PDB file of C-alpha atoms in Angstrom:
ATOM      1  CA  UNK L  66      -0.043   0.047   0.062  1.00 40.00           C
ATOM      2  CA  UNK L  67       1.221   3.424  -0.832  1.00 37.00           C
ATOM      3  CA  UNK L  68       1.073   6.209   1.634  1.00 42.00           C
ATOM      4  CA  UNK L  69       1.704   9.910   1.422  1.00 42.00           C
ATOM      5  CA  UNK L  70       1.927  12.458   4.244  1.00 38.00           C
ATOM      6  CA  UNK L  71       0.091  15.704   3.984  1.00 32.00           C
ATOM      7  CA  UNK L  72       0.527  18.956   5.862  1.00 32.00           C
ATOM      8  CA  UNK L  73      -0.646  19.277   9.446  1.00 31.00           C
ATOM      9  CA  UNK L  74      -4.032  21.037   9.376  1.00 26.00           C
ATOM     10  CA  UNK L  75      -5.037  23.465  12.012  1.00 31.00           C
ATOM     11  CA  UNK L  76      -7.979  22.220  14.093  1.00 31.00           C
ATOM     12  CA  UNK L  77      -9.955  24.405  16.436  1.00 27.00           C
ATOM     13  CA  UNK L  78     -12.388  22.991  18.996  1.00 27.00           C
ATOM     14  CA  UNK L  79     -14.765  25.150  20.849  1.00 29.00           C
ATOM     15  CA  UNK L  80     -14.530  24.450  24.578  1.00 30.00           C
ATOM     16  CA  UNK L  81     -15.977  25.752  27.776  1.00 31.00           C
ATOM     17  CA  UNK L  82     -15.103  29.142  29.053  1.00 29.00           C
ATOM     18  CA  UNK L  83     -12.291  27.353  30.908  1.00 33.00           C
ATOM     19  CA  UNK L  84      -9.600  25.275  29.258  1.00 38.00           C
ATOM     20  CA  UNK L  85     -10.377  21.561  29.573  1.00 45.00           C
ATOM     21  CA  UNK L  86      -8.347  18.595  28.591  1.00 54.00           C
ATOM     22  CA  UNK L  87      -9.532  16.948  25.346  1.00 62.00           C
ATOM     23  CA  UNK L  88     -10.151  13.316  25.779  1.00 74.00           C
ATOM     24  CA  UNK L  89      -9.700  11.296  22.619  1.00 81.00           C
ATOM     25  CA  UNK L  90     -10.616   7.678  21.802  1.00 88.00           C
ATOM     26  CA  UNK L  91      -7.544   5.966  20.306  1.00 92.00           C
ATOM     27  CA  UNK L  92      -7.669   3.064  17.850  1.00 93.00           C
ATOM     28  CA  UNK L  93      -6.745  -0.074  19.684  1.00 92.00           C
ATOM     29  CA  UNK L  94      -3.952  -2.209  18.474  1.00 88.00           C
ATOM     30  CA  UNK L  95      -4.631  -5.871  17.351  1.00 85.00           C
ATOM     31  CA  UNK L  96      -4.966  -8.448  20.130  1.00 81.00           C
ATOM     32  CA  UNK L  97      -1.740 -10.376  20.664  1.00 77.00           C
ATOM     33  CA  UNK L  98      -1.699 -14.218  21.012  1.00 77.00           C
ATOM     34  CA  UNK L  99       0.598 -14.918  24.009  1.00 76.00           C
ATOM     35  CA  UNK L 100       2.031 -18.255  25.080  1.00 73.00           C
ATOM     36  CA  UNK L 101       0.692 -19.425  28.579  1.00 66.00           C
ATOM     37  CA  UNK L 102       1.708 -17.083  31.396  1.00 61.00           C
ATOM     38  CA  UNK L 103       3.423 -14.441  29.172  1.00 67.00           C
ATOM     39  CA  UNK L 104       2.545 -10.700  28.654  1.00 65.00           C
ATOM     40  CA  UNK L 105       4.142  -7.702  27.262  1.00 61.00           C
ATOM     41  CA  UNK L 106       4.940  -6.499  30.661  1.00 60.00           C
ATOM     42  CA  UNK L 107       7.050  -9.428  31.452  1.00 84.00           C
ATOM     43  CA  UNK L 108      10.408  -7.998  30.530  1.00 90.00           C
ATOM     44  CA  UNK L 109      13.204  -9.534  32.485  1.00 90.00           C
ATOM     45  CA  UNK L 110      15.323 -12.609  33.011  1.00 88.00           C
ATOM     46  CA  UNK L 111      12.270 -14.914  33.043  1.00 85.00           C
ATOM     47  CA  UNK L 112      10.245 -13.147  30.456  1.00 86.00           C
ATOM     48  CA  UNK L 113      11.210 -11.514  27.188  1.00 91.00           C
ATOM     49  CA  UNK L 114      14.522  -9.631  26.791  1.00 95.00           C
ATOM     50  CA  UNK L 115      17.109  -8.751  24.196  1.00 97.00           C
ATOM     51  CA  UNK L 116      19.188 -11.932  24.832  1.00 95.00           C
ATOM     52  CA  UNK L 117      16.224 -14.064  23.757  1.00 94.00           C
ATOM     53  CA  UNK L 118      15.065 -11.730  20.969  1.00 96.00           C
ATOM     54  CA  UNK L 119      15.521 -14.403  18.280  1.00 94.00           C
ATOM     55  CA  UNK L 120      12.880 -16.605  20.063  1.00 93.00           C
ATOM     56  CA  UNK L 121      10.150 -14.048  20.665  1.00 94.00           C
ATOM     57  CA  UNK L 122       7.822 -15.866  18.327  1.00 93.00           C
ATOM     58  CA  UNK L 123       7.773 -18.665  20.983  1.00 89.00           C
ATOM     59  CA  UNK L 124       6.271 -16.146  23.439  1.00 89.00           C
ATOM     60  CA  UNK L 125       4.017 -14.268  21.080  1.00 90.00           C
ATOM     61  CA  UNK L 126       2.647 -15.693  17.840  1.00 90.00           C
ATOM     62  CA  UNK L 127       2.606 -12.205  16.152  1.00 91.00           C
ATOM     63  CA  UNK L 128       6.435 -11.992  16.475  1.00 94.00           C
ATOM     64  CA  UNK L 129       6.731 -14.641  13.861  1.00 94.00           C
ATOM     65  CA  UNK L 130       4.626 -12.863  11.368  1.00 94.00           C
ATOM     66  CA  UNK L 131       5.542 -11.984   7.758  1.00 96.00           C
ATOM     67  CA  UNK L 132       5.552  -8.263   8.108  1.00 95.00           C
ATOM     68  CA  UNK L 133       7.962  -7.745  10.989  1.00 97.00           C
ATOM     69  CA  UNK L 134      10.268  -4.939  11.955  1.00 98.00           C
ATOM     70  CA  UNK L 135      13.080  -3.782  11.826  1.00 98.00           C
ATOM     71  CA  UNK L 136      14.458  -4.440   8.293  1.00 98.00           C
ATOM     72  CA  UNK L 137      17.537  -3.655   6.342  1.00 98.00           C
ATOM     73  CA  UNK L 138      16.593  -0.945   3.926  1.00 98.00           C
ATOM     74  CA  UNK L 139      18.337  -1.600   0.653  1.00 97.00           C
ATOM     75  CA  UNK L 140      18.236   1.772  -1.055  1.00 96.00           C
ATOM     76  CA  UNK L 141      18.732   0.417  -4.571  1.00 95.00           C
ATOM     77  CA  UNK L 142      15.706  -1.683  -4.242  1.00 92.00           C
ATOM     78  CA  UNK L 143      13.291   1.219  -3.296  1.00 94.00           C
ATOM     79  CA  UNK L 144      10.741   2.870  -5.457  1.00 91.00           C
ATOM     80  CA  UNK L 145       9.723   6.508  -5.539  1.00 87.00           C
ATOM     81  CA  UNK L 146       6.746   7.385  -3.400  1.00 81.00           C
ATOM     82  CA  UNK L 147       4.279   9.480  -5.514  1.00 77.00           C
ATOM     83  CA  UNK L 148       3.256  11.930  -2.772  1.00 72.00           C
ATOM     84  CA  UNK L 149       5.875  13.509  -0.497  1.00 67.00           C
ATOM     85  CA  UNK L 150       4.943  14.055   3.291  1.00 65.00           C
ATOM     86  CA  UNK L 151       4.947  17.349   4.884  1.00 67.00           C
ATOM     87  CA  UNK L 152       5.917  16.832   8.568  1.00 72.00           C
ATOM     88  CA  UNK L 153       4.669  19.943  10.324  1.00 67.00           C
ATOM     89  CA  UNK L 154       4.017  19.616  14.052  1.00 70.00           C
ATOM     90  CA  UNK L 155       2.310  22.220  16.224  1.00 62.00           C
ATOM     91  CA  UNK L 156       4.930  24.432  17.833  1.00 58.00           C
ATOM     92  CA  UNK L 157       5.536  23.292  21.440  1.00 53.00           C
ATOM     93  CA  UNK L 158       3.992  25.351  24.183  1.00 55.00           C
ATOM     94  CA  UNK L 159       4.188  24.950  27.941  1.00 52.00           C
ATOM     95  CA  UNK L 160       0.659  23.481  28.176  1.00 58.00           C
ATOM     96  CA  UNK L 161       1.697  20.337  26.238  1.00 62.00           C
ATOM     97  CA  UNK L 162       4.406  18.245  27.736  1.00 70.00           C
ATOM     98  CA  UNK L 163       6.044  14.805  27.701  1.00 80.00           C
ATOM     99  CA  UNK L 164       6.680  12.883  30.867  1.00 86.00           C
ATOM    100  CA  UNK L 165       9.105  10.071  31.377  1.00 87.00           C
ATOM    101  CA  UNK L 166       7.575   6.613  31.281  1.00 89.00           C
ATOM    102  CA  UNK L 167       8.880   3.756  33.492  1.00 88.00           C
ATOM    103  CA  UNK L 168      10.101   1.350  30.841  1.00 90.00           C
ATOM    104  CA  UNK L 169      12.826  -1.183  31.848  1.00 92.00           C
ATOM    105  CA  UNK L 170      13.874  -1.804  28.172  1.00 95.00           C
ATOM    106  CA  UNK L 171      14.114   1.687  26.909  1.00 95.00           C
ATOM    107  CA  UNK L 172      14.072   5.416  27.759  1.00 94.00           C
ATOM    108  CA  UNK L 173      10.686   6.849  26.901  1.00 93.00           C
ATOM    109  CA  UNK L 174       8.633  10.090  27.155  1.00 90.00           C
ATOM    110  CA  UNK L 175       4.900   9.888  26.810  1.00 89.00           C
ATOM    111  CA  UNK L 176       2.310  12.589  26.227  1.00 82.00           C
ATOM    112  CA  UNK L 177       0.049  13.649  23.415  1.00 75.00           C
ATOM    113  CA  UNK L 178       1.778  16.184  21.288  1.00 70.00           C
ATOM    114  CA  UNK L 179       0.376  17.059  17.951  1.00 74.00           C
ATOM    115  CA  UNK L 180      -1.739  15.857  14.954  1.00 76.00           C
ATOM    116  CA  UNK L 181      -0.544  14.553  11.586  1.00 76.00           C
ATOM    117  CA  UNK L 182      -2.515  13.278   8.631  1.00 73.00           C
ATOM    118  CA  UNK L 183      -1.764  10.262   6.447  1.00 66.00           C
ATOM    119  CA  UNK L 184      -3.491   9.517   3.195  1.00 57.00           C
ATOM    120  CA  UNK L 185      -3.489   5.926   1.993  1.00 56.00           C
ATOM    121  CA  UNK L 186      -3.684   4.451  -1.534  1.00 46.00           C
ATOM    122  CA  UNK L 187      -7.529   4.374  -1.437  1.00 52.00           C
ATOM    123  CA  UNK L 188      -7.627   8.168  -0.748  1.00 51.00           C
ATOM    124  CA  UNK L 189      -8.630   7.916   2.901  1.00 65.00           C
ATOM    125  CA  UNK L 190      -7.199  10.544   5.064  1.00 70.00           C
ATOM    126  CA  UNK L 191      -6.115   9.089   8.549  1.00 78.00           C
ATOM    127  CA  UNK L 192      -5.364  11.215  11.448  1.00 83.00           C
ATOM    128  CA  UNK L 193      -2.840  10.332  14.033  1.00 87.00           C
ATOM    129  CA  UNK L 194      -1.466  11.956  17.249  1.00 86.00           C
ATOM    130  CA  UNK L 195       2.055  11.900  18.495  1.00 86.00           C
ATOM    131  CA  UNK L 196       1.905   9.724  21.548  1.00 89.00           C
ATOM    132  CA  UNK L 197       5.551   9.024  22.662  1.00 90.00           C
ATOM    133  CA  UNK L 198       9.225   8.672  21.623  1.00 92.00           C
ATOM    134  CA  UNK L 199      11.824   6.253  22.843  1.00 95.00           C
ATOM    135  CA  UNK L 200      15.367   5.096  22.053  1.00 96.00           C
ATOM    136  CA  UNK L 201      17.102   2.087  20.748  1.00 98.00           C
ATOM    137  CA  UNK L 202      21.024   1.601  20.628  1.00 97.00           C
ATOM    138  CA  UNK L 203      22.406   0.723  18.333  1.00 98.00           C
ATOM    139  CA  UNK L 204      19.799   1.479  15.688  1.00 98.00           C
ATOM    140  CA  UNK L 205      17.151  -1.185  14.853  1.00 98.00           C
ATOM    141  CA  UNK L 206      16.911  -0.522  11.207  1.00 98.00           C
ATOM    142  CA  UNK L 207      19.988  -0.593   8.997  1.00 98.00           C
ATOM    143  CA  UNK L 208      20.453   1.286   5.737  1.00 98.00           C
ATOM    144  CA  UNK L 209      22.383  -0.773   3.166  1.00 98.00           C
ATOM    145  CA  UNK L 210      23.603  -2.969   5.974  1.00 98.00           C
ATOM    146  CA  UNK L 211      24.851  -0.068   8.128  1.00 98.00           C
ATOM    147  CA  UNK L 212      23.943   0.264  11.753  1.00 98.00           C
ATOM    148  CA  UNK L 213      23.856   3.690  13.424  1.00 98.00           C
ATOM    149  CA  UNK L 214      24.757   4.515  17.042  1.00 98.00           C
ATOM    150  CA  UNK L 215      21.232   5.260  18.231  1.00 98.00           C
ATOM    151  CA  UNK L 216      17.653   5.302  16.752  1.00 98.00           C
ATOM    152  CA  UNK L 217      14.680   7.275  18.116  1.00 96.00           C
ATOM    153  CA  UNK L 218      11.141   6.174  17.241  1.00 96.00           C
ATOM    154  CA  UNK L 219       8.413   8.834  17.291  1.00 92.00           C
ATOM    155  CA  UNK L 220       5.078   6.957  17.694  1.00 94.00           C
ATOM    156  CA  UNK L 221       1.774   8.212  16.410  1.00 92.00           C
ATOM    157  CA  UNK L 222      -1.582   6.571  17.073  1.00 93.00           C
ATOM    158  CA  UNK L 223      -4.888   6.863  15.075  1.00 92.00           C
ATOM    159  CA  UNK L 224      -7.998   8.145  16.709  1.00 89.00           C
ATOM    160  CA  UNK L 225     -11.784   7.154  16.600  1.00 90.00           C
ATOM    161  CA  UNK L 226     -14.240  10.089  16.345  1.00 87.00           C
ATOM    162  CA  UNK L 227     -17.143  11.309  14.311  1.00 87.00           C
ATOM    163  CA  UNK L 228     -14.980  11.897  11.367  1.00 84.00           C
ATOM    164  CA  UNK L 229     -12.822   8.713  11.509  1.00 89.00           C
ATOM    165  CA  UNK L 230     -13.781   5.033  12.104  1.00 91.00           C
ATOM    166  CA  UNK L 231     -11.025   2.812  13.431  1.00 91.00           C
ATOM    167  CA  UNK L 232     -12.410  -0.080  11.486  1.00 91.00           C
ATOM    168  CA  UNK L 233     -11.333   1.641   8.278  1.00 85.00           C
ATOM    169  CA  UNK L 234      -7.776   2.217   9.544  1.00 87.00           C
ATOM    170  CA  UNK L 235      -5.490  -0.557   8.550  1.00 86.00           C
ATOM    171  CA  UNK L 236      -2.301   0.595  10.204  1.00 89.00           C
ATOM    172  CA  UNK L 237      -3.242   2.028  13.691  1.00 92.00           C
ATOM    173  CA  UNK L 238       0.327   3.541  14.176  1.00 93.00           C
ATOM    174  CA  UNK L 239       2.790   5.695  12.245  1.00 90.00           C
ATOM    175  CA  UNK L 240       6.280   5.630  13.461  1.00 93.00           C
ATOM    176  CA  UNK L 241       9.216   7.841  12.393  1.00 92.00           C
ATOM    177  CA  UNK L 242      12.671   6.461  12.855  1.00 96.00           C
ATOM    178  CA  UNK L 243      15.484   8.975  13.113  1.00 96.00           C
ATOM    179  CA  UNK L 244      19.215   7.856  13.221  1.00 98.00           C
ATOM    180  CA  UNK L 245      21.942   9.326  15.377  1.00 98.00           C
ATOM    181  CA  UNK L 246      25.600   8.976  14.985  1.00 98.00           C
ATOM    182  CA  UNK L 247      28.250   9.760  17.644  1.00 98.00           C
ATOM    183  CA  UNK L 248      30.157  13.066  17.111  1.00 97.00           C
ATOM    184  CA  UNK L 249      32.896  14.557  19.229  1.00 93.00           C
ATOM    185  CA  UNK L 250      31.611  18.002  18.151  1.00 94.00           C
ATOM    186  CA  UNK L 251      27.922  17.479  18.915  1.00 95.00           C
ATOM    187  CA  UNK L 252      26.304  19.445  21.915  1.00 93.00           C
ATOM    188  CA  UNK L 253      23.940  17.674  24.280  1.00 92.00           C
ATOM    189  CA  UNK L 254      20.278  17.654  23.450  1.00 89.00           C
ATOM    190  CA  UNK L 255      18.213  19.423  26.120  1.00 84.00           C
ATOM    191  CA  UNK L 256      15.319  16.933  25.579  1.00 85.00           C
ATOM    192  CA  UNK L 257      17.461  14.057  26.646  1.00 89.00           C
ATOM    193  CA  UNK L 258      18.818  15.530  29.876  1.00 87.00           C
ATOM    194  CA  UNK L 259      15.665  14.791  32.142  1.00 85.00           C
ATOM    195  CA  UNK L 260      16.251  11.063  31.487  1.00 88.00           C
ATOM    196  CA  UNK L 261      19.534  11.053  33.364  1.00 87.00           C
ATOM    197  CA  UNK L 262      19.398  14.185  35.572  1.00 78.00           C
ATOM    198  CA  UNK L 263      18.575  13.245  39.119  1.00 70.00           C
ATOM    199  CA  UNK L 264      17.439  16.878  39.800  1.00 65.00           C
ATOM    200  CA  UNK L 265      15.070  17.028  36.870  1.00 62.00           C
ATOM    201  CA  UNK L 266      11.363  16.404  37.208  1.00 64.00           C
ATOM    202  CA  UNK L 267      11.214  13.771  34.392  1.00 67.00           C
ATOM    203  CA  UNK L 268       9.048  16.166  32.254  1.00 71.00           C
ATOM    204  CA  UNK L 269      10.119  17.943  29.020  1.00 72.00           C
ATOM    205  CA  UNK L 270       8.908  21.504  29.029  1.00 65.00           C
ATOM    206  CA  UNK L 271      10.927  23.135  26.268  1.00 61.00           C
ATOM    207  CA  UNK L 272      11.036  20.609  23.474  1.00 69.00           C
ATOM    208  CA  UNK L 273       9.559  20.826  19.924  1.00 73.00           C
ATOM    209  CA  UNK L 274       9.480  17.718  17.670  1.00 76.00           C
ATOM    210  CA  UNK L 275      10.178  19.941  14.895  1.00 77.00           C
ATOM    211  CA  UNK L 276      13.661  20.563  16.314  1.00 80.00           C
ATOM    212  CA  UNK L 277      15.056  17.319  15.086  1.00 86.00           C
ATOM    213  CA  UNK L 278      13.652  17.742  11.493  1.00 83.00           C
ATOM    214  CA  UNK L 279      14.918  21.311  11.289  1.00 83.00           C
ATOM    215  CA  UNK L 280      18.544  19.995  11.890  1.00 87.00           C
ATOM    216  CA  UNK L 281      18.354  17.831   8.776  1.00 87.00           C
ATOM    217  CA  UNK L 282      19.857  19.080   5.516  1.00 88.00           C
ATOM    218  CA  UNK L 283      18.620  15.845   3.810  1.00 90.00           C
ATOM    219  CA  UNK L 284      15.027  14.776   4.561  1.00 87.00           C
ATOM    220  CA  UNK L 285      15.149  11.568   2.518  1.00 92.00           C
ATOM    221  CA  UNK L 286      13.061   8.788   4.033  1.00 91.00           C
ATOM    222  CA  UNK L 287      12.202   5.041   3.361  1.00 93.00           C
ATOM    223  CA  UNK L 288       8.715   3.902   3.945  1.00 89.00           C
ATOM    224  CA  UNK L 289       7.209   0.363   4.435  1.00 92.00           C
ATOM    225  CA  UNK L 290       4.511  -1.587   6.269  1.00 91.00           C
ATOM    226  CA  UNK L 291       5.750  -3.329   9.376  1.00 95.00           C
ATOM    227  CA  UNK L 292       5.326  -4.008  13.073  1.00 96.00           C
ATOM    228  CA  UNK L 293       6.286  -2.936  16.598  1.00 96.00           C
ATOM    229  CA  UNK L 294       9.862  -3.929  17.284  1.00 97.00           C
ATOM    230  CA  UNK L 295       9.055  -4.971  20.914  1.00 95.00           C
ATOM    231  CA  UNK L 296       6.420  -7.386  22.248  1.00 92.00           C
ATOM    232  CA  UNK L 297       3.663  -7.908  21.055  1.00 91.00           C
ATOM    233  CA  UNK L 298       5.204  -7.174  17.630  1.00 94.00           C
ATOM    234  CA  UNK L 299       1.774  -6.074  16.160  1.00 93.00           C
ATOM    235  CA  UNK L 300       1.821  -5.742  12.419  1.00 94.00           C
ATOM    236  CA  UNK L 301       0.003  -2.371  12.308  1.00 93.00           C
ATOM    237  CA  UNK L 302       2.801   0.242  11.674  1.00 93.00           C
ATOM    238  CA  UNK L 303       3.450   2.561   8.759  1.00 89.00           C
ATOM    239  CA  UNK L 304       7.293   2.924   9.133  1.00 92.00           C
ATOM    240  CA  UNK L 305       9.059   6.095   7.941  1.00 91.00           C
ATOM    241  CA  UNK L 306      12.755   5.803   8.466  1.00 95.00           C
ATOM    242  CA  UNK L 307      15.036   8.925   7.669  1.00 95.00           C
ATOM    243  CA  UNK L 308      18.362   8.311   5.953  1.00 95.00           C
ATOM    244  CA  UNK L 309      20.377  11.250   7.344  1.00 95.00           C
ATOM    245  CA  UNK L 310      21.775  10.584  10.839  1.00 97.00           C
ATOM    246  CA  UNK L 311      21.833  13.390  13.293  1.00 97.00           C
ATOM    247  CA  UNK L 312      24.866  13.917  15.689  1.00 97.00           C
ATOM    248  CA  UNK L 313      24.798  12.770  19.271  1.00 97.00           C
ATOM    249  CA  UNK L 314      27.471  13.596  21.737  1.00 97.00           C
ATOM    250  CA  UNK L 315      29.770  10.980  23.213  1.00 97.00           C
ATOM    251  CA  UNK L 316      28.489  11.750  26.714  1.00 96.00           C
ATOM    252  CA  UNK L 317      24.802  11.369  25.955  1.00 96.00           C
ATOM    253  CA  UNK L 318      25.244   8.206  23.845  1.00 97.00           C
ATOM    254  CA  UNK L 319      27.246   6.694  26.779  1.00 97.00           C
ATOM    255  CA  UNK L 320      24.356   7.516  29.081  1.00 96.00           C
ATOM    256  CA  UNK L 321      21.967   5.607  26.999  1.00 96.00           C
ATOM    257  CA  UNK L 322      24.366   2.645  26.700  1.00 96.00           C
ATOM    258  CA  UNK L 323      25.123   2.560  30.393  1.00 96.00           C
ATOM    259  CA  UNK L 324      21.301   2.427  30.975  1.00 95.00           C
ATOM    260  CA  UNK L 325      21.494  -0.922  29.333  1.00 96.00           C
ATOM    261  CA  UNK L 326      24.135  -2.354  31.733  1.00 94.00           C
ATOM    262  CA  UNK L 327      22.508  -5.709  32.672  1.00 96.00           C
ATOM    263  CA  UNK L 328      24.236  -8.177  30.220  1.00 95.00           C
ATOM    264  CA  UNK L 329      21.598 -10.931  30.979  1.00 95.00           C
ATOM    265  CA  UNK L 330      19.025  -8.601  29.413  1.00 96.00           C
ATOM    266  CA  UNK L 331      20.895  -6.459  27.039  1.00 97.00           C
ATOM    267  CA  UNK L 332      23.865  -8.234  25.373  1.00 95.00           C
ATOM    268  CA  UNK L 333      26.730  -5.805  24.936  1.00 94.00           C
ATOM    269  CA  UNK L 334      24.473  -3.006  26.029  1.00 96.00           C
ATOM    270  CA  UNK L 335      22.112  -3.293  23.005  1.00 97.00           C
ATOM    271  CA  UNK L 336      18.265  -2.925  22.980  1.00 97.00           C
ATOM    272  CA  UNK L 337      17.749  -3.427  19.255  1.00 98.00           C
ATOM    273  CA  UNK L 338      15.804  -6.365  17.745  1.00 98.00           C
ATOM    274  CA  UNK L 339      17.582  -8.348  15.134  1.00 97.00           C
ATOM    275  CA  UNK L 340      16.863  -7.585  11.469  1.00 98.00           C
ATOM    276  CA  UNK L 341      13.787  -9.336  10.121  1.00 98.00           C
ATOM    277  CA  UNK L 342      12.985 -10.686   6.614  1.00 97.00           C
ATOM    278  CA  UNK L 343      11.463  -8.312   4.041  1.00 97.00           C
ATOM    279  CA  UNK L 344       9.164 -11.058   2.636  1.00 97.00           C
ATOM    280  CA  UNK L 345       8.414  -9.321  -0.494  1.00 95.00           C
ATOM    281  CA  UNK L 346       7.340  -5.948   0.997  1.00 94.00           C
ATOM    282  CA  UNK L 347       7.732  -2.862  -1.050  1.00 92.00           C
ATOM    283  CA  UNK L 348      10.145  -0.096   0.191  1.00 93.00           C
ATOM    284  CA  UNK L 349       9.186   3.359  -0.943  1.00 90.00           C
ATOM    285  CA  UNK L 350      11.462   6.391  -1.015  1.00 91.00           C
ATOM    286  CA  UNK L 351      10.740  10.066  -0.715  1.00 86.00           C
ATOM    287  CA  UNK L 352      11.817  13.440   0.624  1.00 85.00           C
ATOM    288  CA  UNK L 353       9.868  14.963   3.473  1.00 81.00           C
ATOM    289  CA  UNK L 354       8.976  18.599   3.474  1.00 72.00           C
ATOM    290  CA  UNK L 355       9.831  20.044   6.832  1.00 66.00           C
ATOM    291  CA  UNK L 356      10.423  23.912   6.239  1.00 54.00           C
ATOM    292  CA  UNK L 357       7.840  26.462   7.030  1.00 47.00           C
ATOM    293  CA  UNK L 358       6.688  25.054  10.298  1.00 42.00           C
ATOM    294  CA  UNK L 359       4.263  27.525  11.982  1.00 44.00           C
ATOM    295  CA  UNK L 360       2.344  27.475  15.191  1.00 39.00           C
ATOM    296  CA  UNK L 361      -1.308  26.439  14.868  1.00 35.00           C
ATOM    297  CA  UNK L 362      -4.207  27.189  17.462  1.00 34.00           C
ATOM    298  CA  UNK L 363      -4.146  25.026  20.608  1.00 36.00           C
ATOM    299  CA  UNK L 364      -6.664  22.225  20.440  1.00 34.00           C
ATOM    300  CA  UNK L 365      -7.697  23.032  23.862  1.00 37.00           C
ATOM    301  CA  UNK L 366      -8.795  26.620  22.894  1.00 34.00           C
ATOM    302  CA  UNK L 367     -11.108  28.353  25.279  1.00 32.00           C
ATOM    303  CA  UNK L 368     -14.428  29.759  24.184  1.00 32.00           C
ATOM    304  CA  UNK L 369     -13.214  33.237  24.626  1.00 35.00           C
ATOM    305  CA  UNK L 370     -10.154  32.502  22.387  1.00 37.00           C
ATOM    306  CA  UNK L 371     -12.440  31.046  19.709  1.00 32.00           C
ATOM    307  CA  UNK L 372     -14.829  34.091  19.756  1.00 36.00           C
ATOM    308  CA  UNK L 373     -11.743  36.449  19.519  1.00 40.00           C
ATOM    309  CA  UNK L 374     -10.374  34.532  16.565  1.00 36.00           C
ATOM    310  CA  UNK L 375     -13.749  34.483  14.878  1.00 38.00           C
ATOM    311  CA  UNK L 376     -14.087  38.269  15.242  1.00 38.00           C
ATOM    312  CA  UNK L 377     -10.538  38.813  13.880  1.00 37.00           C
ATOM    313  CA  UNK L 378     -11.385  36.788  10.824  1.00 36.00           C
ATOM    314  CA  UNK L 379     -14.435  38.937  10.180  1.00 38.00           C
ATOM    315  CA  UNK L 380     -12.351  42.117  10.400  1.00 37.00           C
ATOM    316  CA  UNK L 381      -9.758  40.752   7.939  1.00 36.00           C
ATOM    317  CA  UNK L 382     -12.454  39.611   5.400  1.00 41.00           C
ATOM    318  CA  UNK L 383     -14.139  43.065   5.406  1.00 46.00           C
TER     319      UNK L 383
END
């Protein structure tokens, strides 16, 4: 199936006179079929871990599926995607934050961030919200057989509402994979510091997902249908893996690697799943449009803000 990304469209929701949290109904992932006594939460020496990653299919049937991730992206075998994505997130503001999640197998921030839209080959427009991002070191995907020092996954989940039915959404998740390569001249990323700063609150207050894309001089990406790379390996992911690695400092890379210090769970400080077979899947190639990102109205706009904007529009039209 061929997918193309369209620009983020401003959405304005009339709320009460006071700002309230917007509650969304997210599309649920497919049910996993587990072996007796196993669950996705059972990460550890007696459950699943990266030392037994080659045997995950014995724990969860889905992990033995035909459309698994990660893969080796052979660039010469890719075909041009007909529609180029435009990756425009809403500019970060203080009212929208990510909080650290307690995950024993990665470092992760969770918290709804912004909306993107995906159009599939049938012409259906599917809306996703950025839900979390987490790290793997070294990279999970390889490009022409090359591993990178670290890979970040930005995870977006589709929603159910009056305009979108989850039953019509094939892939409930869209995940962006960004590569990072160690550089002695790289400065530390502020967004990563709360993960390791004992004095930090664990919440990211001054981070914008656009920041990473704005640092790319080459926004070439590779796109394919795949799965989660951790249990339960659900095959419901649009993968968009970017080719150009961003720099990461030696100090911050070491912090991630040191987090994976238990060799019984993380062989040689790795939390990347082995490469999976392509099994005839098509890999598409394109160049994302990331310039011109502008702030859009907050989805939790107050009634007063809505009225003010409406009056301003009337004045401009006259």
